[in-house]
XYZ file of C-alpha atoms in Angstrom:
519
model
C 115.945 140.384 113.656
C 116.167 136.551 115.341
C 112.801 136.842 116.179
C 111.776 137.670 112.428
C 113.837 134.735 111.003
C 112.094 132.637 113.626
C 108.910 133.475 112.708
C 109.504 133.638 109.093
C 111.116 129.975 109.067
C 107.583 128.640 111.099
C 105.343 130.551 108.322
C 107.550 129.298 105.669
C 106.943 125.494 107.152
C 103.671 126.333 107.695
C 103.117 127.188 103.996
C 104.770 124.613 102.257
C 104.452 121.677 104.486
C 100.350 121.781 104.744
C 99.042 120.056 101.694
C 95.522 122.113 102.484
C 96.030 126.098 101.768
C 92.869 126.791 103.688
C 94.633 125.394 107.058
C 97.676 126.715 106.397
C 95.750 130.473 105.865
C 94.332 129.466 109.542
C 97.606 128.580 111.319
C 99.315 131.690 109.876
C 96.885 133.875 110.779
C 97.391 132.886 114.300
C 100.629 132.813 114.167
C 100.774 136.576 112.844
C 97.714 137.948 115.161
C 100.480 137.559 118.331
C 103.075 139.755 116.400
C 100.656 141.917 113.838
C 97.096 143.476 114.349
C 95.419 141.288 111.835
C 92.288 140.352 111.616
C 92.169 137.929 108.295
C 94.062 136.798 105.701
C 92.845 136.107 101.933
C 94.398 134.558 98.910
C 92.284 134.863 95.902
C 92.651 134.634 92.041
C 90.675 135.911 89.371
C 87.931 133.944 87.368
C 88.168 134.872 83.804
C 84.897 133.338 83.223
C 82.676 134.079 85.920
C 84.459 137.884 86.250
C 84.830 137.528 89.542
C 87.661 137.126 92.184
C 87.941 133.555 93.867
C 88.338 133.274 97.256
C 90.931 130.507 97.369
C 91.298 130.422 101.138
C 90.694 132.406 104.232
C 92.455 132.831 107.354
C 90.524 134.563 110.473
C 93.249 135.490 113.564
C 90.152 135.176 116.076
C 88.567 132.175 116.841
C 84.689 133.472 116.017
C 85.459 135.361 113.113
C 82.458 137.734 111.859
C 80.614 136.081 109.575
C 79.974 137.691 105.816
C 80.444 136.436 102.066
C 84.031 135.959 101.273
C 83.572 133.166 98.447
C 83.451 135.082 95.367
C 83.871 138.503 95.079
C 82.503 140.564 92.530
C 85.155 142.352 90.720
C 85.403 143.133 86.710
C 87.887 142.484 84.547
C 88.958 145.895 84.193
C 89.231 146.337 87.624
C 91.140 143.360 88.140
C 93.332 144.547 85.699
C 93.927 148.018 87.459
C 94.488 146.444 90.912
C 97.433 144.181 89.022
C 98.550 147.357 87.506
C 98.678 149.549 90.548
C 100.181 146.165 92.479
C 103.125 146.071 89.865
C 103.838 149.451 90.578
C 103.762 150.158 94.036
C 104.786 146.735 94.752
C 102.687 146.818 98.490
C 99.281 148.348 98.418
C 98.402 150.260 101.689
C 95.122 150.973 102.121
C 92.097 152.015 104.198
C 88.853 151.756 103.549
C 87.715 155.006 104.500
C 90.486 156.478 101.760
C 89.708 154.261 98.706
C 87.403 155.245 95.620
C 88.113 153.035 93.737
C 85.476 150.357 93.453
C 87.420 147.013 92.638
C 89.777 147.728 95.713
C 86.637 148.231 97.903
C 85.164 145.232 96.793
C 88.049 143.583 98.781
C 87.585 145.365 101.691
C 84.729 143.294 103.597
C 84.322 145.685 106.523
C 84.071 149.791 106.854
C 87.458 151.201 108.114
C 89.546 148.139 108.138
C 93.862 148.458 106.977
C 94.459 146.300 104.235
C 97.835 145.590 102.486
C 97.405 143.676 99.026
C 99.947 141.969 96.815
C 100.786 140.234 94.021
C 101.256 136.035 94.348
C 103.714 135.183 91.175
C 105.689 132.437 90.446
C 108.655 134.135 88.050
C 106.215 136.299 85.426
C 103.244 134.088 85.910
C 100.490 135.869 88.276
C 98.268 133.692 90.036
C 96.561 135.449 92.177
C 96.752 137.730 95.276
C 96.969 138.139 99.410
C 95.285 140.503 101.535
C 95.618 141.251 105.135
C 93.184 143.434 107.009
C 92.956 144.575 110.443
C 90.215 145.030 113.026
C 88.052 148.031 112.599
C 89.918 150.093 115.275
C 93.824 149.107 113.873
C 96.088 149.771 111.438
C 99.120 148.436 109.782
C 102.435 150.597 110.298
C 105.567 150.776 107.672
C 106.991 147.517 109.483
C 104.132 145.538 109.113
C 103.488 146.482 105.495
C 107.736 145.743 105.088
C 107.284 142.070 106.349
C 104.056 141.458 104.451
C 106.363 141.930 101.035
C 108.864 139.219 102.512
C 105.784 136.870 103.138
C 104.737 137.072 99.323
C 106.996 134.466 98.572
C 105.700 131.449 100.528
C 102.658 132.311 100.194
C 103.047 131.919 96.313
C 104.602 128.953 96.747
C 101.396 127.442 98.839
C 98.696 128.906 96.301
C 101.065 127.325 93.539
C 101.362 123.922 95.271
C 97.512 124.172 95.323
C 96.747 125.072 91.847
C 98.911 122.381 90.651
C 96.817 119.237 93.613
C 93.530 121.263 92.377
C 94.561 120.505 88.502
C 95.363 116.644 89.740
C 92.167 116.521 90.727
C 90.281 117.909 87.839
C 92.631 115.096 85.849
C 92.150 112.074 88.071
C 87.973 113.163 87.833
C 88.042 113.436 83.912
C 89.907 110.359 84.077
C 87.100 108.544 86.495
C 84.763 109.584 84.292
C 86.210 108.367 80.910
C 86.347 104.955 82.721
C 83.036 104.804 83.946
C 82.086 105.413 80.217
C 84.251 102.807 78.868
C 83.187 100.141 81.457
C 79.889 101.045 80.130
C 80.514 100.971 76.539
C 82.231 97.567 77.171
C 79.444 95.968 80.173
C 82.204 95.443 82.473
C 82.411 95.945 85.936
C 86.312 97.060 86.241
C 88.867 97.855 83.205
C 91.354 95.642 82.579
C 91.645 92.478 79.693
C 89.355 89.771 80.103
C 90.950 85.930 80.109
C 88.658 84.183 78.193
C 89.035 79.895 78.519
C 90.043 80.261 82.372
C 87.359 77.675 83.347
C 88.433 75.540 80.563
C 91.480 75.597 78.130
C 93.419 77.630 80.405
C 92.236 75.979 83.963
C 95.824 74.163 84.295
C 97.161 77.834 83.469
C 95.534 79.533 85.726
C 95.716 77.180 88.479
C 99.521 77.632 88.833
C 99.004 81.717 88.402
C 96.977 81.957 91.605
C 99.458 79.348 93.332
C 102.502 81.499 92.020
C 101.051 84.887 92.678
C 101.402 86.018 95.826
C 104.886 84.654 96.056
C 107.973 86.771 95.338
C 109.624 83.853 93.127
C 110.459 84.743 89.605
C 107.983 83.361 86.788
C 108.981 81.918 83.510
C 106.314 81.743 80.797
C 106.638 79.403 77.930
C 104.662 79.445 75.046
C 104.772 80.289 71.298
C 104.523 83.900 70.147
C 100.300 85.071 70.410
C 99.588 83.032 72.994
C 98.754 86.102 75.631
C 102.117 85.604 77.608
C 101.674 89.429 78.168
C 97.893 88.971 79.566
C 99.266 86.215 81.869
C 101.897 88.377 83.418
C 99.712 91.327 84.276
C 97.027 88.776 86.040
C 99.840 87.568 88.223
C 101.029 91.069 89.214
C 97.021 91.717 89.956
C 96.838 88.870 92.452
C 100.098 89.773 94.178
C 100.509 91.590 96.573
C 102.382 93.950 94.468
C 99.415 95.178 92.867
C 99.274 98.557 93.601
C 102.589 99.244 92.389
C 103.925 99.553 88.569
C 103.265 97.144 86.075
C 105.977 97.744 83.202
C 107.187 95.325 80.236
C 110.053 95.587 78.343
C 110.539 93.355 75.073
C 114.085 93.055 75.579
C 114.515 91.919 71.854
C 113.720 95.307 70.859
C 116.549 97.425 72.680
C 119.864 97.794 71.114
C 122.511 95.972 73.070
C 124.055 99.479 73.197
C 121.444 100.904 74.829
C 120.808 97.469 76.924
C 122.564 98.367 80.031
C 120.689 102.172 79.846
C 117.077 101.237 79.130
C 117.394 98.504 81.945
C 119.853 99.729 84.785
C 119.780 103.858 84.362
C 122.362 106.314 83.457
C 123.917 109.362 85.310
C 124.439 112.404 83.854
C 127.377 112.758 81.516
C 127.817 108.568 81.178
C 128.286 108.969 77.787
C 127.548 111.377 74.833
C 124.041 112.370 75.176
C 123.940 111.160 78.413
C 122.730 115.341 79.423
C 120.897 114.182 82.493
C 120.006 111.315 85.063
C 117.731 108.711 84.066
C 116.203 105.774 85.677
C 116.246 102.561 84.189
C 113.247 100.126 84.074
C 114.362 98.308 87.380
C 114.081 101.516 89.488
C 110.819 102.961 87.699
C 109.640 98.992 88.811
C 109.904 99.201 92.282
C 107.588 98.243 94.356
C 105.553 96.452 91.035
C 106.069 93.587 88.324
C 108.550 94.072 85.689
C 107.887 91.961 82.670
C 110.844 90.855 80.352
C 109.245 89.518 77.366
C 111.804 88.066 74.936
C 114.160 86.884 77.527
C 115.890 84.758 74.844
C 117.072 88.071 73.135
C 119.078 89.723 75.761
C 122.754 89.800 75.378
C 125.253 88.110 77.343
C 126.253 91.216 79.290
C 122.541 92.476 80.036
C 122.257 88.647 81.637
C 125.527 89.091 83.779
C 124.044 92.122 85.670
C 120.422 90.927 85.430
C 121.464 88.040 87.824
C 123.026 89.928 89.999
C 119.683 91.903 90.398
C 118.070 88.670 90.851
C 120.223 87.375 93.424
C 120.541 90.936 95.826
C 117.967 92.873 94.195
C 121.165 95.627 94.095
C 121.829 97.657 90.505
C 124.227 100.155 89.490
C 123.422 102.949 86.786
C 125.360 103.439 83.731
C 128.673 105.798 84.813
C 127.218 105.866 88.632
C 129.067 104.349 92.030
C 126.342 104.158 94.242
C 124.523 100.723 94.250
C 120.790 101.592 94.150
C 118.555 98.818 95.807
C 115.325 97.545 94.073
C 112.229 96.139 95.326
C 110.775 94.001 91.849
C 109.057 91.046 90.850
C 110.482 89.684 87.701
C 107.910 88.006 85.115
C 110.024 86.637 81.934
C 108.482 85.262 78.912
C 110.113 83.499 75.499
C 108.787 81.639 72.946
C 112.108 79.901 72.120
C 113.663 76.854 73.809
C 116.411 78.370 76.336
C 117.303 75.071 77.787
C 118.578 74.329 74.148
C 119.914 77.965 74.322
C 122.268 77.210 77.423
C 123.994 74.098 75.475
C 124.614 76.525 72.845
C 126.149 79.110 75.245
C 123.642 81.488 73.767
C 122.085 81.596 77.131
C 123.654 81.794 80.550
C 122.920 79.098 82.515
C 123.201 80.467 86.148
C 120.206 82.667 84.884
C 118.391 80.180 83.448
C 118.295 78.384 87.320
C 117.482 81.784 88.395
C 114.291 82.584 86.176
C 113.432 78.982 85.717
C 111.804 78.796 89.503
C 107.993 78.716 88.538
C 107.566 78.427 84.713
C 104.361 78.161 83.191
C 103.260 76.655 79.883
C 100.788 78.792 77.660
C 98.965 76.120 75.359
C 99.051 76.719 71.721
C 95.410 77.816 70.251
C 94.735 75.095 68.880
C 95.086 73.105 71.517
C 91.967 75.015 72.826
C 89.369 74.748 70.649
C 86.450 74.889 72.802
C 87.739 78.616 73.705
C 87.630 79.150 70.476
C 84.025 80.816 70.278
C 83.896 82.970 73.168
C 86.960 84.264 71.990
C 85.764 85.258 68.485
C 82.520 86.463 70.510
C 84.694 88.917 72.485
C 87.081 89.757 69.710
C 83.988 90.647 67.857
C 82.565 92.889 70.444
C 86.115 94.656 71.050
C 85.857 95.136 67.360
C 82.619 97.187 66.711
C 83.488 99.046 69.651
C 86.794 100.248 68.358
C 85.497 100.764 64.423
C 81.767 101.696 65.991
C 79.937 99.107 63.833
C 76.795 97.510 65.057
C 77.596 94.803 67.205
C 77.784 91.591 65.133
C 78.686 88.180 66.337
C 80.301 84.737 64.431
C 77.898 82.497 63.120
C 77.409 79.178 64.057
C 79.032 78.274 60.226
C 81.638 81.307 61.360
C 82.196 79.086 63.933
C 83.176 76.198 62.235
C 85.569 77.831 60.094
C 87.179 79.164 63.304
C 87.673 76.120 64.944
C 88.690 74.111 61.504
C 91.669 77.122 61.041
C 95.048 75.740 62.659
C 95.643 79.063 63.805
C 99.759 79.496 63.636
C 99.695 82.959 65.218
C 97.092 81.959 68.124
C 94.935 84.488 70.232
C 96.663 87.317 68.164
C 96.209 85.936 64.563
C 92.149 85.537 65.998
C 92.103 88.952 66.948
C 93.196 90.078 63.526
C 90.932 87.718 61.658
C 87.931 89.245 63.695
C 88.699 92.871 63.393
C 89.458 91.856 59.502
C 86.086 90.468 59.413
C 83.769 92.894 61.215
C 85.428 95.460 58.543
C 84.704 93.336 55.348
C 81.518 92.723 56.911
C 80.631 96.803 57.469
C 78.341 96.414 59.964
C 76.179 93.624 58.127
C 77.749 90.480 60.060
C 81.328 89.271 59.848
C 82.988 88.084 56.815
C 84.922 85.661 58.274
C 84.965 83.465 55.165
C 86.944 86.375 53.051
C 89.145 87.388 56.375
C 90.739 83.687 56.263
C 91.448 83.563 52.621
C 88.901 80.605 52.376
C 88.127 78.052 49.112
C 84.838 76.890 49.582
C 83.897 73.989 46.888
C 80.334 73.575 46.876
C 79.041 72.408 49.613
C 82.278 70.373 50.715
C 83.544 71.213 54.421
C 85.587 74.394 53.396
C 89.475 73.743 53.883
C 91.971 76.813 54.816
C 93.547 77.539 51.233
C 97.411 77.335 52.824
C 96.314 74.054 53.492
C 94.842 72.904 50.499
C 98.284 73.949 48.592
C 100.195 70.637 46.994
C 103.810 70.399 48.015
C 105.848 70.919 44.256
C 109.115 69.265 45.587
C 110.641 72.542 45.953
C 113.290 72.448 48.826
C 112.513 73.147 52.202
C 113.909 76.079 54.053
C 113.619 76.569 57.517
C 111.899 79.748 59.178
C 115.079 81.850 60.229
C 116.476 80.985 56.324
C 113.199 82.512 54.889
C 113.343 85.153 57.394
C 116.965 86.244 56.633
C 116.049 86.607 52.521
C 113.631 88.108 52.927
C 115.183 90.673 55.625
C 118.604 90.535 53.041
C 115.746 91.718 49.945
C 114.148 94.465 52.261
C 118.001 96.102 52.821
C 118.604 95.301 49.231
C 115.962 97.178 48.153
C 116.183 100.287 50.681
C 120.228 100.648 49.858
C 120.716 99.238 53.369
C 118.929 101.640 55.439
C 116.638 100.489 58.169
C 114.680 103.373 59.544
C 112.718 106.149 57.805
C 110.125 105.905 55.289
C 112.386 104.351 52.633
C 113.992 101.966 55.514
C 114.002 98.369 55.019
C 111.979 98.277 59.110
C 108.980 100.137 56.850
C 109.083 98.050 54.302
C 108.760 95.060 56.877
C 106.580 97.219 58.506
C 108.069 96.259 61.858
C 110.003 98.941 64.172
C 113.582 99.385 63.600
C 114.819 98.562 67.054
C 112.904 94.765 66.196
C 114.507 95.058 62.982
C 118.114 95.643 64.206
C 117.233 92.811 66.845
C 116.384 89.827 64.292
C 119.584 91.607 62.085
C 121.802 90.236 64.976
C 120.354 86.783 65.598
C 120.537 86.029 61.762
C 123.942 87.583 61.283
C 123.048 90.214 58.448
C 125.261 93.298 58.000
C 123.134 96.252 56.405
C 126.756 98.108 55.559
C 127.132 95.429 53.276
C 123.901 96.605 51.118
C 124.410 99.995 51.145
C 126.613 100.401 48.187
C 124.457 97.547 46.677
C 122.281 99.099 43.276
C-alpha cells in the first residue's frame, strides 16, 4: 500500500505540475511501464464538428514506440455516445480486442489483441474527454491494474482540464492578436496605444522632463487644467519605465465615496463590514509591479491621505478589517487641476503629502497656449472620428483651420475632440462642419468671432464657477425630489455619474435630504 501512495503522489505531481499534457502522458507512461504492462497511454475528447475523437496526447512506455495514426480517430457520434454510456455504467471498461464487436470501441484499439481499460475524464458532471491504456500484444491487464487505473482518473482529469483551459488562452490571446493587427491597420499605426501629438513642439518642455522622470521610481505630480491629456501623460511615463510590463491602472479619486475610500484603494477582508462577503484587493495591490494613476488628487479625503502617505513612505498597506501588513511594489502618478499648495493653507490638503507627491511635478500647458498643435490635432481627431462613425475620411480645411486656432478652447484637447467628432457628424461624410460644431456667427466676410465671445456683458453680477455650479446642482436635486441616481436622478439629469455627482455634492456643501421633501 506505501508503494501505491508513492507512486500515486509522483503521478499526481507529474500531472498537475507539467504545464504540457503531452509530456506529462510520456513521463507517466514510464513511470507505470515499471509497475504495469502498458504499452501506451491516450487522452482524447470528442470533436462535435469533425465527428471524430481527438487525440489530445499520447504516452508510449517504450522508447521506439510502433508507429501508426493516433491523431484523430474516426468515431461517430452515436458511437461516442454509447462508449460514454457503457463508461457511466460500468465505471472501468475492460477490454480486448479480440472480444469487442462493437465498432467505436475498436476504433480505439490501434493494434490486434492488445488489453485496454477506458474511462471517463470529468470534472464534477462535465465530461471532457477520456483515457485509455493498452498493453503489448502478448499482455493483459489483471483486476489490480484495472482497480488503480479508476484511482488515476482523477489527475488525469485534472491535467486534460488544466489543458483545455491554456488551449482556450490561447485561442483568446490569437483572436486578440488578430483584432490588433486589424486595428493597427485600420488606424496606419505601427503599435496600439494613443498618439501625443505636439511632442516636437508645444509639448517639447513636457516631454523632456517625462523621459528624464521616467525611469526613476520618484512620484510624479501633473499640473494642468482639466482636458489637457494629464491621463495620456501618465501612461507615456509608465511606458518608458521600467515598470512597463506591469499594470497600468487609474483611479479618479474624486469619484469614490469617502466611504468606500479606504476599500476601493487599500482592500477589504472578508466580513469587514456588511457586504464585505469576500476578500478583495484594493487598487494598490492589483498595482504592483505597474503605475497607479490618482487623477483628482485634490479630492481625496483627509483620512484616504493619512494612509496614502504611509504607502508612500514604506510602500506597506493594510486592508480594510485585516492585520497583516501587505507590501506593495507601485509607482504613483498623481494629477489635479486645482491649486493644492493653496489647498494646504486651507488645511484642505495635508501637507506632509503634498512634500511627498510634489517630487517631480510637471506642467501640462493649456491649449491655447499651443496653437501650432492645433492642426495636427484636428487632423488626428478627424481621422479617429470616421473611423469610429465609419465616414469617409475627411480632414479640416485650411478656413477649418482658422476657426480652430481663433477658438480659445476652455476645455482643451478634450473640448477639440468633441468639436471634431461633432463636426465629422454634421458633416456626414461630405467634409467637416466645423463652422456649425462651434456655434459660429459669421458676418459677411468679417473674420468669424466665437459667438460666447461676441456676447456684451449686461451688468448682471458676476458669480464665480463653484456658485454657478452649486445652483445649478441645487435645481437638478430640486427637480428630481433629491434623488441622485436612476433615470429620474439629478446625476442623469447632469448627465454625469453619481459617484462624480456625490463628489462635487461634498466640495460645495449641498445636502440632497434637504430636497427630498421639496415639491
Amino acid at each position: 500500500m506505501e508503494k501505491f501512495n508513492d507512486i500515486l503522489s509522483q503521478l499526481w505531481r507529474e500531472a498537475c505540475w507539467e504545464i504540457e499534457i503531452d509530456k506529462s502522458c510520456v513521463n507517466i507512461a514510464h513511470l507505470l511501464a515499471q509497475h504495469i504492462p502498458l504499452e501506451e497511454i491516450l487522452v482524447g475528447r470528442f470533436d462535435v464538428e469533425k465527428n471524430s475523437l481527438e487525440t489530445v496526447a499520447v504516452g508510449h512506455a517504450r522508447e521506439n514506440p510502433p508507429s501508426y495514426p493516433r491523431a484523430v480517430l474516426p468515431l461517430s457520434q452515436a458511437e461516442w455516445e454509447q462508449i460514454v454510456k457503457r463508461c457511466r455504467a460500468e465505471k472501468i471498461l475492460h477490454l480486448h480486442e479480440d472480444h469487442v464487436d462493437d465498432a467505436g470501441l475498436r476504433a480505439l484499439l490501434a493494434a490486434p489483441a492488445r488489453d485496454a481499460l477506458i474511462g471517463l475524464l470529468q470534472k464534477e458532471n462535465d465530461l471532457l474527454g477520456l483515457l485509455l491504456f493498452s498493453t503489448a500484444a502478448d499482455e493483459s491487464f489483471s483486476d489490480k491494474h484495472a482497480e488503480m487505473f479508476g484511482i488515476i482518473l482523477e489527475p488525469f482529469s485534472i491535467a486534460l482540464e488544466n489543458h483545455l483551459r491554456l488551449r482556450e488562452l490561447d485561442h483568446l490571446r490569437e483572436a486578440a492578436e488578430a483584432d490588433k493587427r486589424f486595428l493597427l491597420q485600420r488606424l496606419h499605426r505601427d503599435q496600439i496605444g494613443d498618439v501625443i501629438i505636439g511632442a516636437d513642439s508645444g509639448l517639447r518642455q513636457v516631454m523632456s522632463r517625462v523621459q528624464l522622470v521616467a525611469p526613476s521610481n520618484v512620484p510624479v505630480l501633473l499640473l494642468g487644467e482639466t482636458g489637457t491629456g494629464k491621463e495620456l501623460i501618465s501612461r507615456e511615463i509608465h511606458r518608458l519605465s521600467p515598470r512597463a510590463q506591469g499594470p497600468f491602472l487609474r483611479v479618479n479619486c474624486g469619484a469614490i465615496p469617502a466611504e468606500l475610500i479606504d476599500s476601493q484603494l487599500f482592500g477589504h477582508e472578508k466580513g469587514a463590514f456588511t457586504g464585505a462577503t469576500a476578500s478583495h484587493k484594493g487598487w494598490f495591490e492589483r498595482a504592483d509591479g505597474g503605475t497607479l494613476f490618482l487623477d483628482e488628487i485634490g479630492e481625496l479625503p483627509l483620512a484616504g491621505q493619512v494612509r496614502l502617505l504611509r504607502i508612500l513612505q514604506d510602500g506597506w498597506l493594510e486592508r480594510v478589517g485585516g492585520r497583516q501588513p501587505i507590501h506593495v511594489d507601485v509607482r504613483i502618478v498623481v494629477a489635479t487641476h486645482q491649486d493644492l499648495a493653496a489647498m494646504v493653507k486651507r488645511g484642505a490638503f495635508r501637507e506632509d503629502l503634498w512634500y511627498r507627491i510634489a517630487v517631480f511635478p510637471i506642467l501640462l500647458p493649456a491649449l491655447a497656449e499651443r496653437p501650432d498643435d492645433i492642426p495636427a490635432l484636428a487632423r488626428h481627431f478627424a481621422e479617429k472620428a470616421a473611423i469610429r462613425f465609419m465616414l469617409p475620411p475627411q480632414l479640416p480645411t485650411a478656413d477649418d483651420l482658422v476657426l480652430l486656432r481663433a477658438y480659445p478652447w476652455p476645455g482643451n484637447i478634450r473640448e477639440l475632440a468633441s468639436v471634431i467628432d461633432r463636426a465629422a457628424l454634421l458633416g456626414n461624410g461630405k467634409g467637416l462642419a466645423v463652422n456649425t460644431a462651434l456655434g459660429w456667427t459669421v458676418q459677411g466676410k468679417e473674420q468669424a468671432v466665437p459667438a460666447p465671445l461676441a456676447a456684451q456683458d449686461d451688468g448682471a453680477p458676476f458669480h464665480s464657477l463653484n456658485q454657478v455650479m452649486k445652483e445649478h446642482i441645487e435645481r437638478a436635486l430640486l427637480i428630481a425630489r433629491g434623488r441622485i441616481e436612476g433615470r429620474a436622478g439629478a446625476a442623469a439629469l447632469l448627465e454625469i455619474h453619481p459617484n462624480t455627482l456625490r463628489a462635487r455634492m461634498r466640495k460645495l456643501g449641498i445636502d440632497h435630504r434637504a430636497f427630498q421633501m421639496a415639491k
